[in-house]
mmCIF file of C-alpha atoms in Angstrom:
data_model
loop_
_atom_site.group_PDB
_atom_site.id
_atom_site.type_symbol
_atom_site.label_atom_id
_atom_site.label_comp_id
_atom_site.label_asym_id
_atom_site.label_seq_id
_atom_site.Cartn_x
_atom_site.Cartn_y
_atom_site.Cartn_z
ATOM 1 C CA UNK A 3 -15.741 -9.660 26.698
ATOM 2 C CA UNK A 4 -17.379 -13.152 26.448
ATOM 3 C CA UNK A 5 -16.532 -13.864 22.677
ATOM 4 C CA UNK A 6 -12.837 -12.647 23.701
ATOM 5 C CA UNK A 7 -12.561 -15.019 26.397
ATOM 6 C CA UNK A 8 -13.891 -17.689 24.613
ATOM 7 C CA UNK A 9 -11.432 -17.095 21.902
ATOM 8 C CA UNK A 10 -8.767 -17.547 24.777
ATOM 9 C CA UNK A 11 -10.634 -20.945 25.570
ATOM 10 C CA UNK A 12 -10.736 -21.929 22.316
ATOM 11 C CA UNK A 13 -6.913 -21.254 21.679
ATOM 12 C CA UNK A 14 -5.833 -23.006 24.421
ATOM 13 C CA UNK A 15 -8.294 -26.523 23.870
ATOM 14 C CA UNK A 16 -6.897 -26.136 19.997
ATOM 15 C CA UNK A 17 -2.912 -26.082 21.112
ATOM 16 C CA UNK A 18 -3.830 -30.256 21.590
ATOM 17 C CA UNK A 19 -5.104 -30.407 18.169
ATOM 18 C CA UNK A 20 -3.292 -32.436 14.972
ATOM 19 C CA UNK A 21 -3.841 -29.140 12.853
ATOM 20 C CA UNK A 22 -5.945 -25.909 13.269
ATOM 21 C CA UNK A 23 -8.994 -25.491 10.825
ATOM 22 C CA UNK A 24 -10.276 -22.497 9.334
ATOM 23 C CA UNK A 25 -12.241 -21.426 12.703
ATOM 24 C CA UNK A 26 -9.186 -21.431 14.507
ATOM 25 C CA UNK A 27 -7.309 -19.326 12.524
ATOM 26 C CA UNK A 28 -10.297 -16.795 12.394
ATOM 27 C CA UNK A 29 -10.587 -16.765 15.963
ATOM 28 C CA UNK A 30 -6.901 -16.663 16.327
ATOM 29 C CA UNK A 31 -6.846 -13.625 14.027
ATOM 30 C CA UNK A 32 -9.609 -11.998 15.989
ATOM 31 C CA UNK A 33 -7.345 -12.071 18.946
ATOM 32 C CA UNK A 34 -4.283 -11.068 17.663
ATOM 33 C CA UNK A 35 -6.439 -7.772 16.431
ATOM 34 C CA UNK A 36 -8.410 -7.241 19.483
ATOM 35 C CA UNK A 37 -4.920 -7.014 21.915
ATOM 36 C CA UNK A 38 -3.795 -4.917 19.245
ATOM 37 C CA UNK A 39 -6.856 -2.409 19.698
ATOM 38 C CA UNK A 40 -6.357 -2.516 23.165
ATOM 39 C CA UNK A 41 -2.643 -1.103 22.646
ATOM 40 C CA UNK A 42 -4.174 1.310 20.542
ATOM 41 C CA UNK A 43 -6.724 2.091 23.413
ATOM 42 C CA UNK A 44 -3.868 2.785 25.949
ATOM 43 C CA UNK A 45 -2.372 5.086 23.272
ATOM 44 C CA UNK A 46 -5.149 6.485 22.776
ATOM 45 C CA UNK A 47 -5.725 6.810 27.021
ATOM 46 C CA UNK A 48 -2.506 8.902 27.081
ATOM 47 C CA UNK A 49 -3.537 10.930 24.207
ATOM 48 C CA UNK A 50 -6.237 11.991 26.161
ATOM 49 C CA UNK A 51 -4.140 12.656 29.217
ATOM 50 C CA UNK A 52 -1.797 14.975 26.997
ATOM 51 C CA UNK A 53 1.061 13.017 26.824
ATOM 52 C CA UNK A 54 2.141 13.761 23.329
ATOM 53 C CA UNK A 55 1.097 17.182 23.060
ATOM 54 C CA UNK A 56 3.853 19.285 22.709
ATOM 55 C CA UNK A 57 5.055 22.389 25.216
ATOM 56 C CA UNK A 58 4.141 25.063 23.333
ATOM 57 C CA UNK A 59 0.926 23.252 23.124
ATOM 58 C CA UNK A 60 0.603 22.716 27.026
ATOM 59 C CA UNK A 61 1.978 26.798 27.428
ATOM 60 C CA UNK A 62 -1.037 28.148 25.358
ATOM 61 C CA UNK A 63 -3.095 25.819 27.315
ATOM 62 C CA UNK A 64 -2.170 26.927 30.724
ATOM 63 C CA UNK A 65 -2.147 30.250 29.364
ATOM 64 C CA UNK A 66 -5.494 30.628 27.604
ATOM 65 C CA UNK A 67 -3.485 32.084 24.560
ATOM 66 C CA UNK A 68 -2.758 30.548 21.154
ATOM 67 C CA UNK A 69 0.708 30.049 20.322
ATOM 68 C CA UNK A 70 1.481 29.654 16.462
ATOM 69 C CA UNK A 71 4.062 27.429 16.776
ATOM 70 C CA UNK A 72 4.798 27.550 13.008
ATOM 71 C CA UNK A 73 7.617 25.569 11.408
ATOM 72 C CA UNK A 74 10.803 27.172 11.909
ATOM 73 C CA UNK A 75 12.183 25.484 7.725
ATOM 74 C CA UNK A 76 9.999 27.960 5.942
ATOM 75 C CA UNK A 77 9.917 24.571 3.573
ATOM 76 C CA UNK A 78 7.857 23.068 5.871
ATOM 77 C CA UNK A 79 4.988 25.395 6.203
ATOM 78 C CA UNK A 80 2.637 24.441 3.744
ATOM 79 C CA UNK A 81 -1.281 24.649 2.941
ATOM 80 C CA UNK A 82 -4.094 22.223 2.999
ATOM 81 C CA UNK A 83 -4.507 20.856 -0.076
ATOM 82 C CA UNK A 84 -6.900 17.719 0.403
ATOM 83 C CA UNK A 85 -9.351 17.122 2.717
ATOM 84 C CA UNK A 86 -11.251 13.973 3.294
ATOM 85 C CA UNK A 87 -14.839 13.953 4.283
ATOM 86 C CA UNK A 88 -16.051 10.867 5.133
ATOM 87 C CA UNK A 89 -18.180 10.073 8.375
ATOM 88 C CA UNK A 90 -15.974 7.752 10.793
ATOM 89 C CA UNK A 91 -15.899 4.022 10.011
ATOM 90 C CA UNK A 92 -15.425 4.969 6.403
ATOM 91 C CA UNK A 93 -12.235 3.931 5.852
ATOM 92 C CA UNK A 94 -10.524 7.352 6.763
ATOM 93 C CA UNK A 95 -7.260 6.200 9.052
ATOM 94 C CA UNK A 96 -6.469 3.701 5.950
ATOM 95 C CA UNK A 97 -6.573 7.086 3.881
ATOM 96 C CA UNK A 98 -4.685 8.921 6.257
ATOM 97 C CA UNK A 99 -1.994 6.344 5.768
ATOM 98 C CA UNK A 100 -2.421 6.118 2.140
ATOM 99 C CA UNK A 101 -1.907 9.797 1.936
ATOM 100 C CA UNK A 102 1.172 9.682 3.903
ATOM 101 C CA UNK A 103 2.437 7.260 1.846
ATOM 102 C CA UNK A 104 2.463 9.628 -1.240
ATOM 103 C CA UNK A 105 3.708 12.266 1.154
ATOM 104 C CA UNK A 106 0.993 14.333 2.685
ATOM 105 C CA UNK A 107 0.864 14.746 6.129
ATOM 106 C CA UNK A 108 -2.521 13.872 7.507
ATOM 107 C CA UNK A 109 -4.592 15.627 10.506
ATOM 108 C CA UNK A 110 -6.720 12.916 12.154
ATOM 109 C CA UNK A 111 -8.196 11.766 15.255
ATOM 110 C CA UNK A 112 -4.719 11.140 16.593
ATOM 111 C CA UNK A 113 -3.281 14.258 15.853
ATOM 112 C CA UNK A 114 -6.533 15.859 17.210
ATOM 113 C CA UNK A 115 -5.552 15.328 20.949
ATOM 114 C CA UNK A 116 -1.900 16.896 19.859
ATOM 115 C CA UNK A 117 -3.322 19.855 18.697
ATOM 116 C CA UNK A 118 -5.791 20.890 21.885
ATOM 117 C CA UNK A 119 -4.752 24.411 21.306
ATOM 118 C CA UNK A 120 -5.860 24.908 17.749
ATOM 119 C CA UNK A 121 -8.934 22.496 17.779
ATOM 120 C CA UNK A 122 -10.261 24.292 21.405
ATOM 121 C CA UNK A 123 -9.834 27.709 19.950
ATOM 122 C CA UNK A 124 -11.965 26.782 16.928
ATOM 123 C CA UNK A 125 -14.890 25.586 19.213
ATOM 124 C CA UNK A 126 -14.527 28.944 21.424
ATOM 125 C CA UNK A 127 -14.555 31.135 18.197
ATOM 126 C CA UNK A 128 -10.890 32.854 18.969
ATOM 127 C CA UNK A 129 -10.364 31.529 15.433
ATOM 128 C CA UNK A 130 -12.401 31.072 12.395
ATOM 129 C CA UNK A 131 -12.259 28.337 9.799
ATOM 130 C CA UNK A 132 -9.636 30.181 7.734
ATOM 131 C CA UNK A 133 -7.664 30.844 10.285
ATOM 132 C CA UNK A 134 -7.769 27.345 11.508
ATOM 133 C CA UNK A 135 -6.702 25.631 8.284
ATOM 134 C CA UNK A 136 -4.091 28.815 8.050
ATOM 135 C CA UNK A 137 -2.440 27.343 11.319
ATOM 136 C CA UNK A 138 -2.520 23.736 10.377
ATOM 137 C CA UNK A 139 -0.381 24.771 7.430
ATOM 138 C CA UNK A 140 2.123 26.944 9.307
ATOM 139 C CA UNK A 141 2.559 23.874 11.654
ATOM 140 C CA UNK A 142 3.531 21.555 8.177
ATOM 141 C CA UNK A 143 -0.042 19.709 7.946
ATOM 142 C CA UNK A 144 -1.103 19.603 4.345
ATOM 143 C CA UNK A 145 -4.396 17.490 4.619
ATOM 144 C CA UNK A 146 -7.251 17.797 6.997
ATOM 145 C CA UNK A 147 -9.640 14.871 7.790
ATOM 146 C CA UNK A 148 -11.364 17.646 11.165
ATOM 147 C CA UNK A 149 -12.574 19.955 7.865
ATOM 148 C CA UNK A 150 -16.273 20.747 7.129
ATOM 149 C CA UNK A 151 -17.632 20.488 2.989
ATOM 150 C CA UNK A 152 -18.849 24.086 3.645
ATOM 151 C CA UNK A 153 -15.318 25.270 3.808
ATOM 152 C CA UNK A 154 -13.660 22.759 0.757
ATOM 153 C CA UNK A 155 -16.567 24.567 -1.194
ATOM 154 C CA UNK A 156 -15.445 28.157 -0.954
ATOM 155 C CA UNK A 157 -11.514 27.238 -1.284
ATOM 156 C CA UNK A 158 -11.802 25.782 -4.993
ATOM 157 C CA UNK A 159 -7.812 24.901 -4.463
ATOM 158 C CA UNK A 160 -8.643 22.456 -2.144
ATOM 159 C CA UNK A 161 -9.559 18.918 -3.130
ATOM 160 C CA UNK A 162 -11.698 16.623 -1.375
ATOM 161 C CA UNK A 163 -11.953 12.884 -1.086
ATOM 162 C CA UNK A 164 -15.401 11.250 0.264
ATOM 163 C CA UNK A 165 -14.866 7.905 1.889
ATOM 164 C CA UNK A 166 -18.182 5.495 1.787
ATOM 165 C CA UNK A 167 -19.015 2.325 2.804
ATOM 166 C CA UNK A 168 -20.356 -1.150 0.599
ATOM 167 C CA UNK A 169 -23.949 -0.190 1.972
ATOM 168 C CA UNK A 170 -25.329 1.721 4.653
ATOM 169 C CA UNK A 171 -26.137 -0.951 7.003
ATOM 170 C CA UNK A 172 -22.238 -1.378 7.090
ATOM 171 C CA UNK A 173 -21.484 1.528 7.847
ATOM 172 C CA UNK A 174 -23.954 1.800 10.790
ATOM 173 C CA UNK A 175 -22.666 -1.573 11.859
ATOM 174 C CA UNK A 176 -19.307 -0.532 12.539
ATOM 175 C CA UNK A 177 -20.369 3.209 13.614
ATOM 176 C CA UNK A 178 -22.269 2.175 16.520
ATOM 177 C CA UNK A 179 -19.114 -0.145 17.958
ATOM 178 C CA UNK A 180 -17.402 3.524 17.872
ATOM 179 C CA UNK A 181 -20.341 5.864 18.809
ATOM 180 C CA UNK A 182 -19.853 4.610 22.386
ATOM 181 C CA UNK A 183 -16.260 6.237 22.707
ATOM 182 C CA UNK A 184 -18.434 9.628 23.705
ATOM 183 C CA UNK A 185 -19.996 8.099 26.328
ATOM 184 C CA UNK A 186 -17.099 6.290 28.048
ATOM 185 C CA UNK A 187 -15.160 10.023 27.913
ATOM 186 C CA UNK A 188 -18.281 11.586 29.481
ATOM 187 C CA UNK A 189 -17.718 9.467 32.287
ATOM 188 C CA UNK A 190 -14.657 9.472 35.299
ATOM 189 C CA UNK A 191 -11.644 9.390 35.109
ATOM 190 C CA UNK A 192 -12.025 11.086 31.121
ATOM 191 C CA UNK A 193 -13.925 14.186 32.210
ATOM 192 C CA UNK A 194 -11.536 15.090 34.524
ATOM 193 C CA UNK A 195 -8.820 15.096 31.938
ATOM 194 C CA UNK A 196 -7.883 18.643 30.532
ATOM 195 C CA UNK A 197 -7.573 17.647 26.984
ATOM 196 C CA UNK A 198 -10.892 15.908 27.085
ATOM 197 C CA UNK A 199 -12.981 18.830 28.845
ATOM 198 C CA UNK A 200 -11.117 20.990 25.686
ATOM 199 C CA UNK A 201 -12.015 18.659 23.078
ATOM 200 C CA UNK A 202 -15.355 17.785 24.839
ATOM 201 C CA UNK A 203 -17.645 20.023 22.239
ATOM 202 C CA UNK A 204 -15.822 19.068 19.160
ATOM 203 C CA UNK A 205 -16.259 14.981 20.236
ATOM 204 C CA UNK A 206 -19.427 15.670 20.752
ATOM 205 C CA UNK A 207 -20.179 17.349 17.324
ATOM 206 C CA UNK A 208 -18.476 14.640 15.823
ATOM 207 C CA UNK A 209 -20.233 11.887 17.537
ATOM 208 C CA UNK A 210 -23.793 12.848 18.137
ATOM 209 C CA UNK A 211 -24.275 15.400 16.022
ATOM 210 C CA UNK A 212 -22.609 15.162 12.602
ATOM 211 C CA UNK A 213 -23.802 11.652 12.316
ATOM 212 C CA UNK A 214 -27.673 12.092 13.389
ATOM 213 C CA UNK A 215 -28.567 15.729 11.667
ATOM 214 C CA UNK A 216 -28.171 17.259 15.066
ATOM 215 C CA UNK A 217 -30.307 15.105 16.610
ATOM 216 C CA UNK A 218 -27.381 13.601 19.382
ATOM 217 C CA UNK A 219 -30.011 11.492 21.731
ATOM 218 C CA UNK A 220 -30.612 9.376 18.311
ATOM 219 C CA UNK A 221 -26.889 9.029 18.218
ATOM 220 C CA UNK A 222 -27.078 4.984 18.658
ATOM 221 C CA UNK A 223 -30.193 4.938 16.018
ATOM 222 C CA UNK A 224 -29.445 2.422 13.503
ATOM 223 C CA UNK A 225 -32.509 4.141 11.240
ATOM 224 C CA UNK A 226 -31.284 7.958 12.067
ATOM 225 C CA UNK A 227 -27.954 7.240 11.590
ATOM 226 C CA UNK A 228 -28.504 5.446 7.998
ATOM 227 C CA UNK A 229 -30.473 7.909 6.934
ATOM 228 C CA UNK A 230 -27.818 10.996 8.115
ATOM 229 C CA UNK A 231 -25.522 8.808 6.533
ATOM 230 C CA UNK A 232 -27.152 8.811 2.666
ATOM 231 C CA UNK A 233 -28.297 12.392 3.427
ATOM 232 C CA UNK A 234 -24.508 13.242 4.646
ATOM 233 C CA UNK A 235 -22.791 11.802 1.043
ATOM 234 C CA UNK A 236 -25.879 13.758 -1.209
ATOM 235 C CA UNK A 237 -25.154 17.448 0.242
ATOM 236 C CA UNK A 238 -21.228 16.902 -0.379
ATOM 237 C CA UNK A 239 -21.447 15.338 -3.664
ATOM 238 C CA UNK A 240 -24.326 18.287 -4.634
ATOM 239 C CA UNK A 241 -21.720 21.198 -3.430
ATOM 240 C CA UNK A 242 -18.547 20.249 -3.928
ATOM 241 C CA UNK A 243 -17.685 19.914 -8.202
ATOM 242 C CA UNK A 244 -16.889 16.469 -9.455
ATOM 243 C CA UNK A 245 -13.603 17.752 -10.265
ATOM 244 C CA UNK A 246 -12.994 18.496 -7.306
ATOM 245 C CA UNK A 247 -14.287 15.289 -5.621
ATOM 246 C CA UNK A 248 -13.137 11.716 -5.219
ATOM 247 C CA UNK A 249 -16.193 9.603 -3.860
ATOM 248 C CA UNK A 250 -14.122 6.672 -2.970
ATOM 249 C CA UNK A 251 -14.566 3.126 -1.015
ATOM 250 C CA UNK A 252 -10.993 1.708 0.529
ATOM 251 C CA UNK A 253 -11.389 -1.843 -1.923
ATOM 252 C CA UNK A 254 -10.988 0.456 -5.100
ATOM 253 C CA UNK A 255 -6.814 0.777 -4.459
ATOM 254 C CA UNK A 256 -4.519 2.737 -5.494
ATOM 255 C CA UNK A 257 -5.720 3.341 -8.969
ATOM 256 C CA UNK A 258 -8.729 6.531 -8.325
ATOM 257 C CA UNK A 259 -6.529 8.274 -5.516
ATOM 258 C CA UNK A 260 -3.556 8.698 -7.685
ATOM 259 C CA UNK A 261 -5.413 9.731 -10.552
ATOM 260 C CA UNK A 262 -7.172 12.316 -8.520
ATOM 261 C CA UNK A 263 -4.040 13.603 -7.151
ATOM 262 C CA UNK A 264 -2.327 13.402 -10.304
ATOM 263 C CA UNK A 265 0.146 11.220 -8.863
ATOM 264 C CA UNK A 266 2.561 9.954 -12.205
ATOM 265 C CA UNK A 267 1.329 6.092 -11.949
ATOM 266 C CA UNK A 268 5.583 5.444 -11.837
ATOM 267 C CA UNK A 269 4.869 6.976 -8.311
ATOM 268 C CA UNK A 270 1.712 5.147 -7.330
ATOM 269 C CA UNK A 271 2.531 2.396 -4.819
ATOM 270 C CA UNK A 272 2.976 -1.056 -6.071
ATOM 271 C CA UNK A 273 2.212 -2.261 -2.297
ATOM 272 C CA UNK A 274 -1.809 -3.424 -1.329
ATOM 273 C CA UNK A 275 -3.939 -0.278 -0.106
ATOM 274 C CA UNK A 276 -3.757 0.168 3.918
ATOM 275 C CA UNK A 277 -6.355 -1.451 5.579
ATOM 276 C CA UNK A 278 -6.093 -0.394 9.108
ATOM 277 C CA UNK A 279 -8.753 -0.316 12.836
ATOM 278 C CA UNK A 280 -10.772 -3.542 11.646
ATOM 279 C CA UNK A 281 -13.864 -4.141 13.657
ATOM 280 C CA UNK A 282 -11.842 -6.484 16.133
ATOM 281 C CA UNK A 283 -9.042 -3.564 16.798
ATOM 282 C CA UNK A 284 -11.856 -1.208 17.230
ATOM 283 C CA UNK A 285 -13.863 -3.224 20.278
ATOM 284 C CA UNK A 286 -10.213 -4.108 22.247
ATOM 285 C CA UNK A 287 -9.960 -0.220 21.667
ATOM 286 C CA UNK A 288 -12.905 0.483 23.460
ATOM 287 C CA UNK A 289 -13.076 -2.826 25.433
ATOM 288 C CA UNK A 290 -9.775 -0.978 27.022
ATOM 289 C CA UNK A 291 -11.215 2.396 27.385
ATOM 290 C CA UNK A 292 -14.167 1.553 28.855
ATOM 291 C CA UNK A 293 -12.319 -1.081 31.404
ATOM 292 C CA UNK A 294 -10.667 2.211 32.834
ATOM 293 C CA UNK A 295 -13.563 3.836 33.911
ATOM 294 C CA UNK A 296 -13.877 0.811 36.389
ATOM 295 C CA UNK A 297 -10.519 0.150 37.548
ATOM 296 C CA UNK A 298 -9.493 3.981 37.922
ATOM 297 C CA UNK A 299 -10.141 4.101 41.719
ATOM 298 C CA UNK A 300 -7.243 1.532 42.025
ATOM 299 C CA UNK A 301 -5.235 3.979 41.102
ATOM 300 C CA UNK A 302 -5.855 5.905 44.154
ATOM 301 C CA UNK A 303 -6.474 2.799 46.365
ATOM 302 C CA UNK A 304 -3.538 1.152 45.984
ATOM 303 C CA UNK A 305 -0.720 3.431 46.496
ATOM 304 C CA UNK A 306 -2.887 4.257 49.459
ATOM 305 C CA UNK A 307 -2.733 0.847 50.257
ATOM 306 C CA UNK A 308 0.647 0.183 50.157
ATOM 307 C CA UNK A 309 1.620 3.091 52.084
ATOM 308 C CA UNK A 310 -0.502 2.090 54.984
ATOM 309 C CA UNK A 311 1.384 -1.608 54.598
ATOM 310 C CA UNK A 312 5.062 0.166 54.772
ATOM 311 C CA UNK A 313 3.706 2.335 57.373
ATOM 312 C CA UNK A 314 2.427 -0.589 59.471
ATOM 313 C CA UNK A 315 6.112 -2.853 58.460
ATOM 314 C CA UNK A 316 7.931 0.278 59.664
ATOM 315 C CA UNK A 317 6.146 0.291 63.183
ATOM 316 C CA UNK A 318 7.181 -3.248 63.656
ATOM 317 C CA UNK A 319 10.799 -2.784 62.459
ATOM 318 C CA UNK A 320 11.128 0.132 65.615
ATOM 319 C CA UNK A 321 12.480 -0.968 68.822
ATOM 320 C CA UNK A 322 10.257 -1.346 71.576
ATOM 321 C CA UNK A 323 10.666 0.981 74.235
ATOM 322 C CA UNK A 324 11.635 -0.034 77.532
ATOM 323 C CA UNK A 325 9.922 -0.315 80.478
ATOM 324 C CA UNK A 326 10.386 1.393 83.402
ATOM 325 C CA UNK A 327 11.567 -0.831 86.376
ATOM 326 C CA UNK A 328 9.835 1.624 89.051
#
């Protein structure tokens, strides 16, 4: 909050200058990126709160039973073919949009909350991982970033792509500015929120388990979370073939994800890789999330408030009665 505000200072003392310097621009960048994370935060607040889940999504919901939904154009119903496996803050959303750029169509974080149905079914065993990946085909997804290395192992049709960082220590870095996201849902108005109390166990898999070895109270552990981290890339590289495996960092391009996709190169984009959810977009994403955990009682106050206001103008619009002469 402090370095955004004095990035705010800063922008306004440097409007007076004869040109901006390096600095500026930085700091000016940093801004621009932050506001944009805190869109992405209220997106990501009305993810949470359903709003783009679909009906049939909403009817097996309310109904406690799992409706298909499949494609109606049988052309559309598809198969997973790739799955990535990196840990978050790998570089996985710009791969999600790389992949849709060569046509895939990507299950992510953001289509996690749209698919409460399938995902909440999975975590309450009505569904195994078969059937899972089965369903995300009928409903036209052919790529799965929520998939486990155990399951890419037995289904050698399936490719995978492993997403790593320059070091470890960057990838902790810019983990532990997203590890917090579990604790601001685990707190009011989040847990209140249908979609989050479905999703709860898989969130918390993903964030406190997955990246410590199971070990969720070291989830904010720079050491446990390194060391899950190196551990994490040497059991998917040891059971998953090479030829079936693309260990990849987002400044390599184009080049190694069309040749593992046998993409012809006439086909490869020409246009620089996606690089999406920089650091700054990630802390106004959270800075926004975790700013509604304090304001959310305003919701309730204020309409409150203002109907005790029109109440009390109403009163004093009313005619006085009369009073009686005897």
């Amino acid at each position: 909050m402090k370095k955004f505000l004095t990035i705010i200072v800063l922008f306004l003392i440097r409007q007076t200058a004869a040109r901006p310097d390096v600095l500026y621009e930085q700091n000016l960048a940093y801004g621009k990126a932050f506001c944009q994370g805190a869109y992405v935060g209220f997106k990501t607040l009305l993810s949470l709160m359903g709003y783009y889940e679909s009906e049939e999504v909403k009817e097996g919901m309310a109904s406690g039973e799992l409706i298909i939904d499949e494609e109606e154009d049988v052309d559309d119903q598809t198969q997973i073919q790739v799955v990535g496996l990196g840990l978050g803050r790998t570089g996985t959303t710009s791969l999600v949009m790389a992949l849709e750029m060569l046509g895939y169509f990507a299950v992510h974080d953001d289509e996690e909350t749209e698919l409460t149905d399938i995902f909440y079914a999975a975590e309450e065993g009505t569904i195994d991982s078969d059937e899972f990946h089965e369903i995300l085909g009928l409903r036209g997804y052919n790529a799965s970033f929520k998939t486990e290395y155990e399951w890419v192992q037995s289904h050698e049709e399936v490719k995978a792509i492993l997403t790593v960082r320059d070091t470890p220590e960057k990838y902790v870095e810019s983990w532990s500015i997203a590890a917090v996201f579990i604790d601001i849902v685990e707190q009011i108005p989040f847990r209140w929120m249908a979609s989050v109390e479905a999703l709860h166990e898989s969130f918390f898999s993903e964030y406190k388990e997955e990246t410590t070895g199971g070990n969720p109270d070291d989830f904010l552990n720079p050491e446990v979370l390194k060391r899950t981290y190196l551990e994490y890339i040497e059991e998917v590289q040891a059971a998953i073939p090479s030829e079936r495996l693309l260990t990849f960092n987002v400044k390599q391009g184009w080049a190694p994800i069309c040749e593992f996709l046998e993409v012809q190169q006439s086909d490869c984009p020409t246009v620089p890789f996606p690089h999406v959810h920089t650091r700054a977009k990630l802390e106004g994403e959270m800075f926004f999330l975790r700013m509604i955990t304090f304001i959310w009682p305003l919701a309730i106050i204020l309409p409150f408030y203002c109907l005790m206001k029109c109440g009390k103008l109403v009163i004093e619009m009313l005619p006085l009665p009369h009073k009686n002469k005897w």
